[in-house]
Short mmCIF file of C-alpha atoms and ligand atoms in Angstrom, two decimals:
data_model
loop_
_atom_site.label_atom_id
_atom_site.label_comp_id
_atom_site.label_asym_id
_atom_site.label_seq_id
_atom_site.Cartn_x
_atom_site.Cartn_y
_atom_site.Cartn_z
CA UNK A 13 4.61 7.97 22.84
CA UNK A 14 6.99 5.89 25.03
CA UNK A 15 8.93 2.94 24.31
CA UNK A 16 6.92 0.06 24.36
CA UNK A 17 7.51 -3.79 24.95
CA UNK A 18 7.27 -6.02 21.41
CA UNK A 19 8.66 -8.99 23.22
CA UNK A 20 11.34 -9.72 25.55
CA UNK A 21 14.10 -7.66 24.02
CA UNK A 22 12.32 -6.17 21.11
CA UNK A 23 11.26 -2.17 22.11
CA UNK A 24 8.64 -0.46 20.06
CA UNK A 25 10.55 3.16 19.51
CA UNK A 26 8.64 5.07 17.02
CA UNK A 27 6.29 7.21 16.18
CA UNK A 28 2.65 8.03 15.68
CA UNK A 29 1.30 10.59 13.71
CA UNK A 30 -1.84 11.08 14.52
CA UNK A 31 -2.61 14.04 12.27
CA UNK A 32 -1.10 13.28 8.68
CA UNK A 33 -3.85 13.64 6.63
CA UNK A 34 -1.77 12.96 3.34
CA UNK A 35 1.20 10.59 2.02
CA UNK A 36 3.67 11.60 -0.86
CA UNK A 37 1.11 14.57 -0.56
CA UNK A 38 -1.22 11.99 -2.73
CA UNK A 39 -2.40 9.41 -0.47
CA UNK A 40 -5.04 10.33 1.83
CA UNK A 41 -4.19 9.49 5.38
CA UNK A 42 -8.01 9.11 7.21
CA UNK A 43 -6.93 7.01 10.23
CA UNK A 44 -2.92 8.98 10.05
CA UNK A 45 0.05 6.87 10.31
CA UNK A 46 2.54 5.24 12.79
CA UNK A 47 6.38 4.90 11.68
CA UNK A 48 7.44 1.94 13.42
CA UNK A 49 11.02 1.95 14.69
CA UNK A 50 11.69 -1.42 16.45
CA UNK A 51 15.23 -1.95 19.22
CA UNK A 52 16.46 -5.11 19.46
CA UNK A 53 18.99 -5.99 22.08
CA UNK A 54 21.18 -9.33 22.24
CA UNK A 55 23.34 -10.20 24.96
CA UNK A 56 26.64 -8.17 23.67
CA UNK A 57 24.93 -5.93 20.49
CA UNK A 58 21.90 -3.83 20.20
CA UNK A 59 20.12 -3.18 16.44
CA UNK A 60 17.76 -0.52 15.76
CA UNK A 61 15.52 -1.33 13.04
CA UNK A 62 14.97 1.81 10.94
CA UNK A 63 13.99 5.38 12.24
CA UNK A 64 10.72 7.64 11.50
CA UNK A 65 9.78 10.47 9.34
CA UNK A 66 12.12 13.67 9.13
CA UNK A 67 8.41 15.31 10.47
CA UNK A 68 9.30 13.02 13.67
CA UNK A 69 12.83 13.36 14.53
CA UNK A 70 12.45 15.90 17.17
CA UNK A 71 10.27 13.64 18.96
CA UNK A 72 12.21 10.91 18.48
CA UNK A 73 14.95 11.57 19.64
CA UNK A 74 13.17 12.95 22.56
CA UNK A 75 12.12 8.72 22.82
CA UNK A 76 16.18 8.18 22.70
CA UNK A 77 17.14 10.69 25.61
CA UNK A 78 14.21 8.90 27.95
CA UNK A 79 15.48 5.67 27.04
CA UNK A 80 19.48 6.65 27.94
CA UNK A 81 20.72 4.12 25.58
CA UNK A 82 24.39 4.38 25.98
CA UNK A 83 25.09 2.70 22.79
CA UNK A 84 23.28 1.34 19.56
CA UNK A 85 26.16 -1.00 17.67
CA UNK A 86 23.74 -1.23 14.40
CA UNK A 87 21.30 0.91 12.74
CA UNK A 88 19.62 -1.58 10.31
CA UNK A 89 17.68 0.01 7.07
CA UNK A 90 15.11 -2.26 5.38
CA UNK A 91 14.17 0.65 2.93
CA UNK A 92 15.50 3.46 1.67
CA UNK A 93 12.43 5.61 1.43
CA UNK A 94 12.27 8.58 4.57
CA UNK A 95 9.47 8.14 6.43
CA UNK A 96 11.58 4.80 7.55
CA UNK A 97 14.96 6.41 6.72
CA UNK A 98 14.97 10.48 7.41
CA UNK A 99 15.64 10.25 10.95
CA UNK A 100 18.95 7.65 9.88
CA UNK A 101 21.57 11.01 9.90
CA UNK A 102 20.48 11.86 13.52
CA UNK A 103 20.80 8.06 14.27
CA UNK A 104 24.06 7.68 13.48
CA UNK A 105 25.33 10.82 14.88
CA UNK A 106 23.71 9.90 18.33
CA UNK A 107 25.12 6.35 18.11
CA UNK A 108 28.81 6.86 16.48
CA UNK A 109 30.16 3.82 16.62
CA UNK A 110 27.07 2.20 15.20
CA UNK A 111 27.22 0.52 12.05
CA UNK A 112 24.20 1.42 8.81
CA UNK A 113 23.35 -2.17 7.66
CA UNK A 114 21.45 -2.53 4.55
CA UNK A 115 21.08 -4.14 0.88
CA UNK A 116 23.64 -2.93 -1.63
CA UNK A 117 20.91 -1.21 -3.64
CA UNK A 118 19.55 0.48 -0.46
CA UNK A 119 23.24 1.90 0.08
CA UNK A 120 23.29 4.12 -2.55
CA UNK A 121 20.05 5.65 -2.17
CA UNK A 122 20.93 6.20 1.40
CA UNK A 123 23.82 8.01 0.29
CA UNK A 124 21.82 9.97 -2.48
CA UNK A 125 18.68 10.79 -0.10
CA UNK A 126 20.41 11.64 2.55
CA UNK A 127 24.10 11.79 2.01
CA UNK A 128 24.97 9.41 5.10
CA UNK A 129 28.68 9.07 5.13
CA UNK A 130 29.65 5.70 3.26
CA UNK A 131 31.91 4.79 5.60
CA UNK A 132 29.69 3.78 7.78
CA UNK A 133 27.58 1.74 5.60
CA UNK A 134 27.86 -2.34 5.78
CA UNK A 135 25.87 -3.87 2.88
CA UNK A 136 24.14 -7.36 3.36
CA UNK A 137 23.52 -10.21 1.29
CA UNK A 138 20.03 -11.88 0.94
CA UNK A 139 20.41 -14.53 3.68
CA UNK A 140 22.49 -13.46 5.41
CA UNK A 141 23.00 -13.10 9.47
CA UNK A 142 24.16 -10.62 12.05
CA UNK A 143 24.80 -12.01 16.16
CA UNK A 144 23.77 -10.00 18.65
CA UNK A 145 25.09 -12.45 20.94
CA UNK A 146 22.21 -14.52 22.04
CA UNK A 147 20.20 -13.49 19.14
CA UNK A 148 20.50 -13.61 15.36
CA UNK A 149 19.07 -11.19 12.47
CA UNK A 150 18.58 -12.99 9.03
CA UNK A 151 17.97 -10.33 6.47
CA UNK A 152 15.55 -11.23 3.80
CA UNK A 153 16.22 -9.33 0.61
CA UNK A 154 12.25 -8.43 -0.70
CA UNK A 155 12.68 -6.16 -4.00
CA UNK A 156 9.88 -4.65 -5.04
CA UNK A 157 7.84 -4.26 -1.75
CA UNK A 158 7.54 -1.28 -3.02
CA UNK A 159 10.78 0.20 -3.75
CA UNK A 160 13.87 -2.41 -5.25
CA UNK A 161 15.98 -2.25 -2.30
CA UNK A 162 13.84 -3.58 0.65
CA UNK A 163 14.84 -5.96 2.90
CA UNK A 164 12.81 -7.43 5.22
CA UNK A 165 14.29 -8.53 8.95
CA UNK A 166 13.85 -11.85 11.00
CA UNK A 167 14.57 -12.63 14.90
CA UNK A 168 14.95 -16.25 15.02
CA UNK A 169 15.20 -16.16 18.51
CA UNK A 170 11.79 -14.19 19.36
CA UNK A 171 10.26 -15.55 15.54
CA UNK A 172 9.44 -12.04 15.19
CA UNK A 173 9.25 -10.73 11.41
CA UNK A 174 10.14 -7.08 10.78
CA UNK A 175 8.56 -6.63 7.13
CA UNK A 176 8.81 -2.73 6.53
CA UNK A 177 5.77 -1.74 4.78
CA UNK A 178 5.11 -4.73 3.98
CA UNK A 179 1.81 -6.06 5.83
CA UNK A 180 1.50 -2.05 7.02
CA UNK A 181 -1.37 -0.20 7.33
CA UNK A 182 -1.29 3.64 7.61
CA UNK A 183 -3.66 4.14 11.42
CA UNK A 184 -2.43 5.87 13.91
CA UNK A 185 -3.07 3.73 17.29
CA UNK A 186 -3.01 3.99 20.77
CA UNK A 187 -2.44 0.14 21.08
CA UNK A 188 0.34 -1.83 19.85
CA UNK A 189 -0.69 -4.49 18.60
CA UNK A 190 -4.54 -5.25 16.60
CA UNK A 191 -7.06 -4.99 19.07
CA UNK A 192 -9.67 -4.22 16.25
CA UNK A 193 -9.43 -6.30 13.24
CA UNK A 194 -12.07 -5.10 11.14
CA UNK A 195 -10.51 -1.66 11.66
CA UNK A 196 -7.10 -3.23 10.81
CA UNK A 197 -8.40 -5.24 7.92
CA UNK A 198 -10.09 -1.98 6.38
CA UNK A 199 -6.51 0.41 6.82
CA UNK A 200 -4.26 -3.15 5.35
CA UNK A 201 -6.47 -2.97 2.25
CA UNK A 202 -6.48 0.48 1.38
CA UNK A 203 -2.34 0.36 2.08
CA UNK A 204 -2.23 -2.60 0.30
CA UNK A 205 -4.26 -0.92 -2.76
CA UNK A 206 -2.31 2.10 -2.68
CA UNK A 207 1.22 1.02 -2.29
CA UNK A 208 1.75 -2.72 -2.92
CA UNK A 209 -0.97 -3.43 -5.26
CA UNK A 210 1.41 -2.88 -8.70
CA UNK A 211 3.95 -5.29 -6.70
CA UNK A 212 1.57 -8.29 -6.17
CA UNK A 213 3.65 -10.31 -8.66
CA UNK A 214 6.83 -9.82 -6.10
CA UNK A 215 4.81 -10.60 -3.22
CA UNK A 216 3.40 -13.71 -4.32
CA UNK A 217 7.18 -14.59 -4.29
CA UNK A 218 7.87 -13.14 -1.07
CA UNK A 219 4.83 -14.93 0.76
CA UNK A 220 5.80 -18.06 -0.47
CA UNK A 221 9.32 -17.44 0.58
CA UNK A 222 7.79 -16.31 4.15
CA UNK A 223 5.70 -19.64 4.41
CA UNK A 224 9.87 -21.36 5.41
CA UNK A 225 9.40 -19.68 8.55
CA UNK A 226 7.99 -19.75 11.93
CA UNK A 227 6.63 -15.89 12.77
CA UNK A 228 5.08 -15.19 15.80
CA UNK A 229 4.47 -11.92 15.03
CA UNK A 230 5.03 -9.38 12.27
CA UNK A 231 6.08 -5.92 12.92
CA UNK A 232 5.70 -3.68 10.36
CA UNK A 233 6.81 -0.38 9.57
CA UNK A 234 3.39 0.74 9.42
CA UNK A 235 0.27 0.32 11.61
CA UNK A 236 -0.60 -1.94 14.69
CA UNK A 237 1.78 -5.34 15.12
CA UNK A 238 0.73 -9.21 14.77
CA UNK A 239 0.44 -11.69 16.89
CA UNK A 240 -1.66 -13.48 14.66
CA UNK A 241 0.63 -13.31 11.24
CA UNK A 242 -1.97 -15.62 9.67
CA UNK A 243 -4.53 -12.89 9.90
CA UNK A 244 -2.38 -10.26 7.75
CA UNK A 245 -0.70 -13.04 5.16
CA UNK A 246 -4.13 -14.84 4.77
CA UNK A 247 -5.55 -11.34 3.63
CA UNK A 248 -2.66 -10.57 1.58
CA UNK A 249 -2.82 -14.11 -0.66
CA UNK A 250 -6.49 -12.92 -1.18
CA UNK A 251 -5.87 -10.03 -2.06
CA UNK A 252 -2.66 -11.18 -4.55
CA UNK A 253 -4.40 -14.33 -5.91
CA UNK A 254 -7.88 -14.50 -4.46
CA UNK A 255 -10.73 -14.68 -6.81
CA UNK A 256 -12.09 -11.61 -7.79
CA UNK A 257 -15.33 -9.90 -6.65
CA UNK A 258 -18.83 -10.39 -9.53
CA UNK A 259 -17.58 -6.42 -8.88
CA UNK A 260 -18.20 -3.44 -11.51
CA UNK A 261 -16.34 -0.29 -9.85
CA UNK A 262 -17.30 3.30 -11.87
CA UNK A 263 -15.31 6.03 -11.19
CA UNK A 264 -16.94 9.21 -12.91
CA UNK A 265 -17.87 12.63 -12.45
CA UNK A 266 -20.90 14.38 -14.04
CA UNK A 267 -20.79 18.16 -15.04
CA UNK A 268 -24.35 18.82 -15.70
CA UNK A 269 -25.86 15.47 -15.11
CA UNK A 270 -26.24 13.27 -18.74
CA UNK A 271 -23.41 11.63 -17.26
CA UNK A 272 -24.94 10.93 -13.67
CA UNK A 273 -28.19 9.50 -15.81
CA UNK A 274 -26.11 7.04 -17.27
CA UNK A 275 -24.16 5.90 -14.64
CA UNK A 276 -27.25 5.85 -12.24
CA UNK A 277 -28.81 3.63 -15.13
CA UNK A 278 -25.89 1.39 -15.29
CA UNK A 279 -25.85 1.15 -11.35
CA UNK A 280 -29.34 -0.23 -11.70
CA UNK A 281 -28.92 -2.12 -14.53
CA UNK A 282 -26.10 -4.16 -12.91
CA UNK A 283 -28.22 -4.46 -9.66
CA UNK A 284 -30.82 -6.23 -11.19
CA UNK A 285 -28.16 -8.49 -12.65
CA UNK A 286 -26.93 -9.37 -9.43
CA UNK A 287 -23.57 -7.67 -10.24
CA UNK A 288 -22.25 -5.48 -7.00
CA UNK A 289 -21.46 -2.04 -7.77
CA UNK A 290 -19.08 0.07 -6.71
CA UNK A 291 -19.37 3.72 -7.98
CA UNK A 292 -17.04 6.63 -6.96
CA UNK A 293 -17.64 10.19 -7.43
CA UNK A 294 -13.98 11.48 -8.70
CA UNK A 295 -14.61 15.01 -7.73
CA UNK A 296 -13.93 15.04 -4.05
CA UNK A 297 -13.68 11.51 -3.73
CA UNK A 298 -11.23 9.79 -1.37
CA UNK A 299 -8.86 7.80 -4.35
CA UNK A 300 -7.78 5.68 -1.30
CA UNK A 301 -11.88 4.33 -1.41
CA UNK A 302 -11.13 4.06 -5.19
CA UNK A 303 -7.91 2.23 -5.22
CA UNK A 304 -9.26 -0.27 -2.68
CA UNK A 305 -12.44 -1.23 -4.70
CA UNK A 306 -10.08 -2.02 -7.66
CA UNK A 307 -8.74 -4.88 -5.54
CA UNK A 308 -11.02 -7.13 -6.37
CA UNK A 309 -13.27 -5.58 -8.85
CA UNK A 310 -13.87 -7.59 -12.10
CA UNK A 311 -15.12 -4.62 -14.13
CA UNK A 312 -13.85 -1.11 -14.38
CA UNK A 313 -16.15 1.27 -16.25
CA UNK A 314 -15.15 4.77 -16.81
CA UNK A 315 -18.00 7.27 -16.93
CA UNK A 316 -17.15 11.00 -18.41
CA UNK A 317 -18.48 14.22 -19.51
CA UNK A 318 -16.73 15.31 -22.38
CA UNK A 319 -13.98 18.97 -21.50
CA UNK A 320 -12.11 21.00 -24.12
CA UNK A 321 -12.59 17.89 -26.54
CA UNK A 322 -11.39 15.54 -23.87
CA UNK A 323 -12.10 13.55 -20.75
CA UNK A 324 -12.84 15.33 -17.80
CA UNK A 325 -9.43 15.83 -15.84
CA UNK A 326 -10.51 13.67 -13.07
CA UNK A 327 -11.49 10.97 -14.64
CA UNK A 328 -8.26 10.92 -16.76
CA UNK A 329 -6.85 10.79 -13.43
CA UNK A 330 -8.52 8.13 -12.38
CA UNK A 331 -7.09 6.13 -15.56
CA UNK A 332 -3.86 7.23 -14.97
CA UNK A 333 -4.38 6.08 -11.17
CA UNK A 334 -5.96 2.76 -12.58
CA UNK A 335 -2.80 2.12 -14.72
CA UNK A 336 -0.25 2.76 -12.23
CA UNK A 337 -1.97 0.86 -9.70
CA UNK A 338 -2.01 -2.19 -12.33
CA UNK A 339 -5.70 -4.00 -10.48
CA UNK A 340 -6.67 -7.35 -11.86
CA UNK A 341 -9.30 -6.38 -13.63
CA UNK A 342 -10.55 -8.51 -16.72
CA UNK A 343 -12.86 -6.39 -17.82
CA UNK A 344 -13.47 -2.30 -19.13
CA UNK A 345 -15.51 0.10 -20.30
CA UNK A 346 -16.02 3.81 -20.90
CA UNK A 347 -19.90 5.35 -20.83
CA UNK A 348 -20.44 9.10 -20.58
CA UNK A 349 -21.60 12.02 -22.77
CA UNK A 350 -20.46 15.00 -25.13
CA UNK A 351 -22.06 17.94 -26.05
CA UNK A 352 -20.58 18.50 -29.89
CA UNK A 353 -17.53 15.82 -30.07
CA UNK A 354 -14.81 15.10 -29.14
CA UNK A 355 -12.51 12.59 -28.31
CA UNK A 356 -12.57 11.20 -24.75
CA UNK A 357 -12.43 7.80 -25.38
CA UNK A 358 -9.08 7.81 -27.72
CA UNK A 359 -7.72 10.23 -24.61
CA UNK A 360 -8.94 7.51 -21.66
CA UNK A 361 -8.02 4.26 -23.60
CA UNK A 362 -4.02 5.70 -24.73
CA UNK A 363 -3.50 6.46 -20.35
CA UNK A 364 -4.39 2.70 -19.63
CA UNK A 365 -1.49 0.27 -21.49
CA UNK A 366 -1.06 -1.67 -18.45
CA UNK A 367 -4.85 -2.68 -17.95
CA UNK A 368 -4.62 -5.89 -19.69
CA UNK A 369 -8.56 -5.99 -19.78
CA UNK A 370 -11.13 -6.95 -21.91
CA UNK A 371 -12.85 -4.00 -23.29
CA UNK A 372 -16.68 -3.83 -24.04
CA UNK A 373 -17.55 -1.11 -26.46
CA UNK A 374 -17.58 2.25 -25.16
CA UNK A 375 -21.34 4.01 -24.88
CA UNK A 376 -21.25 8.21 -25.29
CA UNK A 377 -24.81 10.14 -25.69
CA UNK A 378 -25.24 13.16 -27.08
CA UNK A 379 -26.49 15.22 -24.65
CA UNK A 380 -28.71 14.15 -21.80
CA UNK A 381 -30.10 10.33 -22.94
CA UNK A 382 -33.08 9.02 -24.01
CA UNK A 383 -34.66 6.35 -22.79
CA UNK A 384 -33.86 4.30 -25.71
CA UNK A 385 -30.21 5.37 -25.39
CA UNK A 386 -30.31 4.77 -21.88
CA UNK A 387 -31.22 0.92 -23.21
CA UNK A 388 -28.11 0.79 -24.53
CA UNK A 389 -26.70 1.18 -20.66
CA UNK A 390 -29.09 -2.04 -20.25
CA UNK A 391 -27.24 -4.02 -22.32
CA UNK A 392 -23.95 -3.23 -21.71
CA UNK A 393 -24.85 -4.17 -18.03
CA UNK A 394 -26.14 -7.39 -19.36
CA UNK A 395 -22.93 -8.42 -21.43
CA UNK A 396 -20.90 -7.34 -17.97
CA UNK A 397 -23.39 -9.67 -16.12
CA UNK A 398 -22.72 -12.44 -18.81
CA UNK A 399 -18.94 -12.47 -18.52
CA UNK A 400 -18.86 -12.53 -14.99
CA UNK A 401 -20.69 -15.61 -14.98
CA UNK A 402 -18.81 -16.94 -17.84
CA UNK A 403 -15.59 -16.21 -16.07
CA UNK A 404 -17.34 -17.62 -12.93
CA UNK A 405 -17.83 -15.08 -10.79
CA UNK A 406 -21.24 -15.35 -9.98
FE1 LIG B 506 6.60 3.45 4.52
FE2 LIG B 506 7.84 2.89 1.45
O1 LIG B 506 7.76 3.72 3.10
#
């Protein structure tokens, strides 16, 4: 990909990886990924805001040699992390009189991830700004969006917002800026779910922050660009605060099929309640699918076979995804079945300290249910149906 025209003075110069079909080989990647590089040039200085992945580099620097930039005076790092920050120790040996601007905290991990020379490193205080000239960088310090050295970068002069990952989404796209936002909407959500998500007490504070100024646009490190920033920060104060969803979302698996019964039953059960259901097949599933149904999901119920005297592995993964991702949820339970015993529900409840949820008894059959077990799956949708109205959500 070429260079490409932000605004007058702000270049597009990253990269986009179509093919990446996994992040922090966890994440599943369906659309891919761009790694948004953004140059910035004033009247006597030019900034390059971060770099892309270390898988990237080649063809990034390919970008540099079409663009013959004699000279880059600053090489600004809003996050530490290397798909924004591997390609930072060709940067600087390409550009060596430029400058490494970043937080304090980011400074050290720069020098631990990639063992840039320190020398070269100018640390910036929250507020503070950097003249290009004709136009000014204020650097917005944003901990925990997601890592606790992020800053976030503001042109005054163009009112464009560089926010890192925050307000990213990982699709790979020809255009530059959304074109589609349904598609957009859909790839925010699931980036949101998977990487902000455990942050949303921080970002409450940083979009309240962000409301002092006048964007035009938001570029982020991630995905296509804004030029409607009220589309991206209305969806992220929903998503942060909104109300939740009259939502029940069951990830399970089912070895030999009691546990499919039950969680069919339950699916029904809560349909004829008017409760929306959201199940998700662990084995196989996409956990990106799973992490962005626990957005807004008022119920999570755990459904489980029972495995060496245990959960089955994927559904303890899915509580240990549940817990690090930290949802909303007010609500919980755990249905499934065991063949002689066991203890699956002890094992599920002790990986979930952070759900701060309500929990409604767990239900495990012996063996495939009868119907007057599966009556039991009844009424535990009922008393899910019941607190969602109590709590409004109806
Ligand atoms: Fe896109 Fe946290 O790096």
């Amino acid at each position: 990909m070429r260079a490409r025209k932000v605004t007058d003075r702000v270049m597009w110069v990253g990269s986009v990886d179509w093919d990446r079909q996994l992040f922090d080989e966890l994440i599943p990647l369906p659309d891919g990924t761009s790694y948004n590089a953004y140059l910035v040039t004033g009247s006597e200085k030019t900034a390059l805001i971060d770099t892309v992945d270390p898988a990237k580099t080649g063809e990034w620097c390919g970008l540099m040699d079409a663009m013959q930039l004699s000279c880059v005076d600053y090489v600004i790092a809003s996050h530490g992390e290397q798909d924004h920050s591997g390609s930072i120790p060709f940067a600087l040996e390409r550009f060596p009189e430029a400058k490494l601007v970043c937080t304090p905290k980011a400074k050290g991990m720069l020098i631990d991830l990639l063992h840039v020379d320190e020398d070269r490193v100018v640390t910036v205080a929250d507020g503070d700004t950097l003249s290009l000239g004709d136009l000014t960088l204020e650097f917005i310090h944003a901990p925990w969006v997601h890592w606790p050295e992020t800053m976030l970068t503001y042109l005054h002069e163009r009112k464009v917002l560089f926010p890192c990952d925050l307000f990213g989404s990982h699709l790979a796209a020809s255009e530059l800026f959304v074109s589609d936002p349904a598609r957009v909407y859909r790839a925010a959500k699931r980036y949101y779910a998977e990487i902000m998500m455990p942050f949303r007490t921080s970002i409450v504070k940083h979009l309240e922050r962000l409301s002092g100024y006048n964007i035009d646009i938001i570029a982020p490190s991630h995905g296509p660009l804004h030029d409607n920033p009220k589309f991206i920060m209305d969806m992220y104060r929903d998503w942060v605060s909104g109300p939740l969803a009259n939502k029940v979302v069951i990830p399970y698996v089912s070895m030999h099929g009691s546990t499919q019964v039950i969680v069919d039953r339950l699916i029904a059960a809560l349909a004829e309640q008017g409760v929306q259901v959201a199940p998700h097949k662990m084995s196989g599933g996409d956990t990106g699918r799973l992490a962005m149904e626990l957005v807004d999901a008022a119920t999570v119920v755990l459904g489980t076979p029972t495995v060496l005297a245990g959960a089955h592995p994927q559904v303890a993964y899915a509580a240990i995804l549940a817990n690090a991702l930290r949802p909303r949820a007010m609500f919980a339970s755990i249905v499934g079945s065991y063949g002689w015993g066991g203890k699956a529900v002890e094992q599920l409840l002790a990986l979930v300290p952070n759900l701060k949820v309500e929990l409604f008894d767990p239900v495990l059959f012996k063996g495939l249910p009868s119907e007057s077990d599966l009556r039991t799956i009844d009424e535990l949708a009922g008393k899910i149906a019941e607190k969602h109205s109590d709590a409004g959500l109806v």
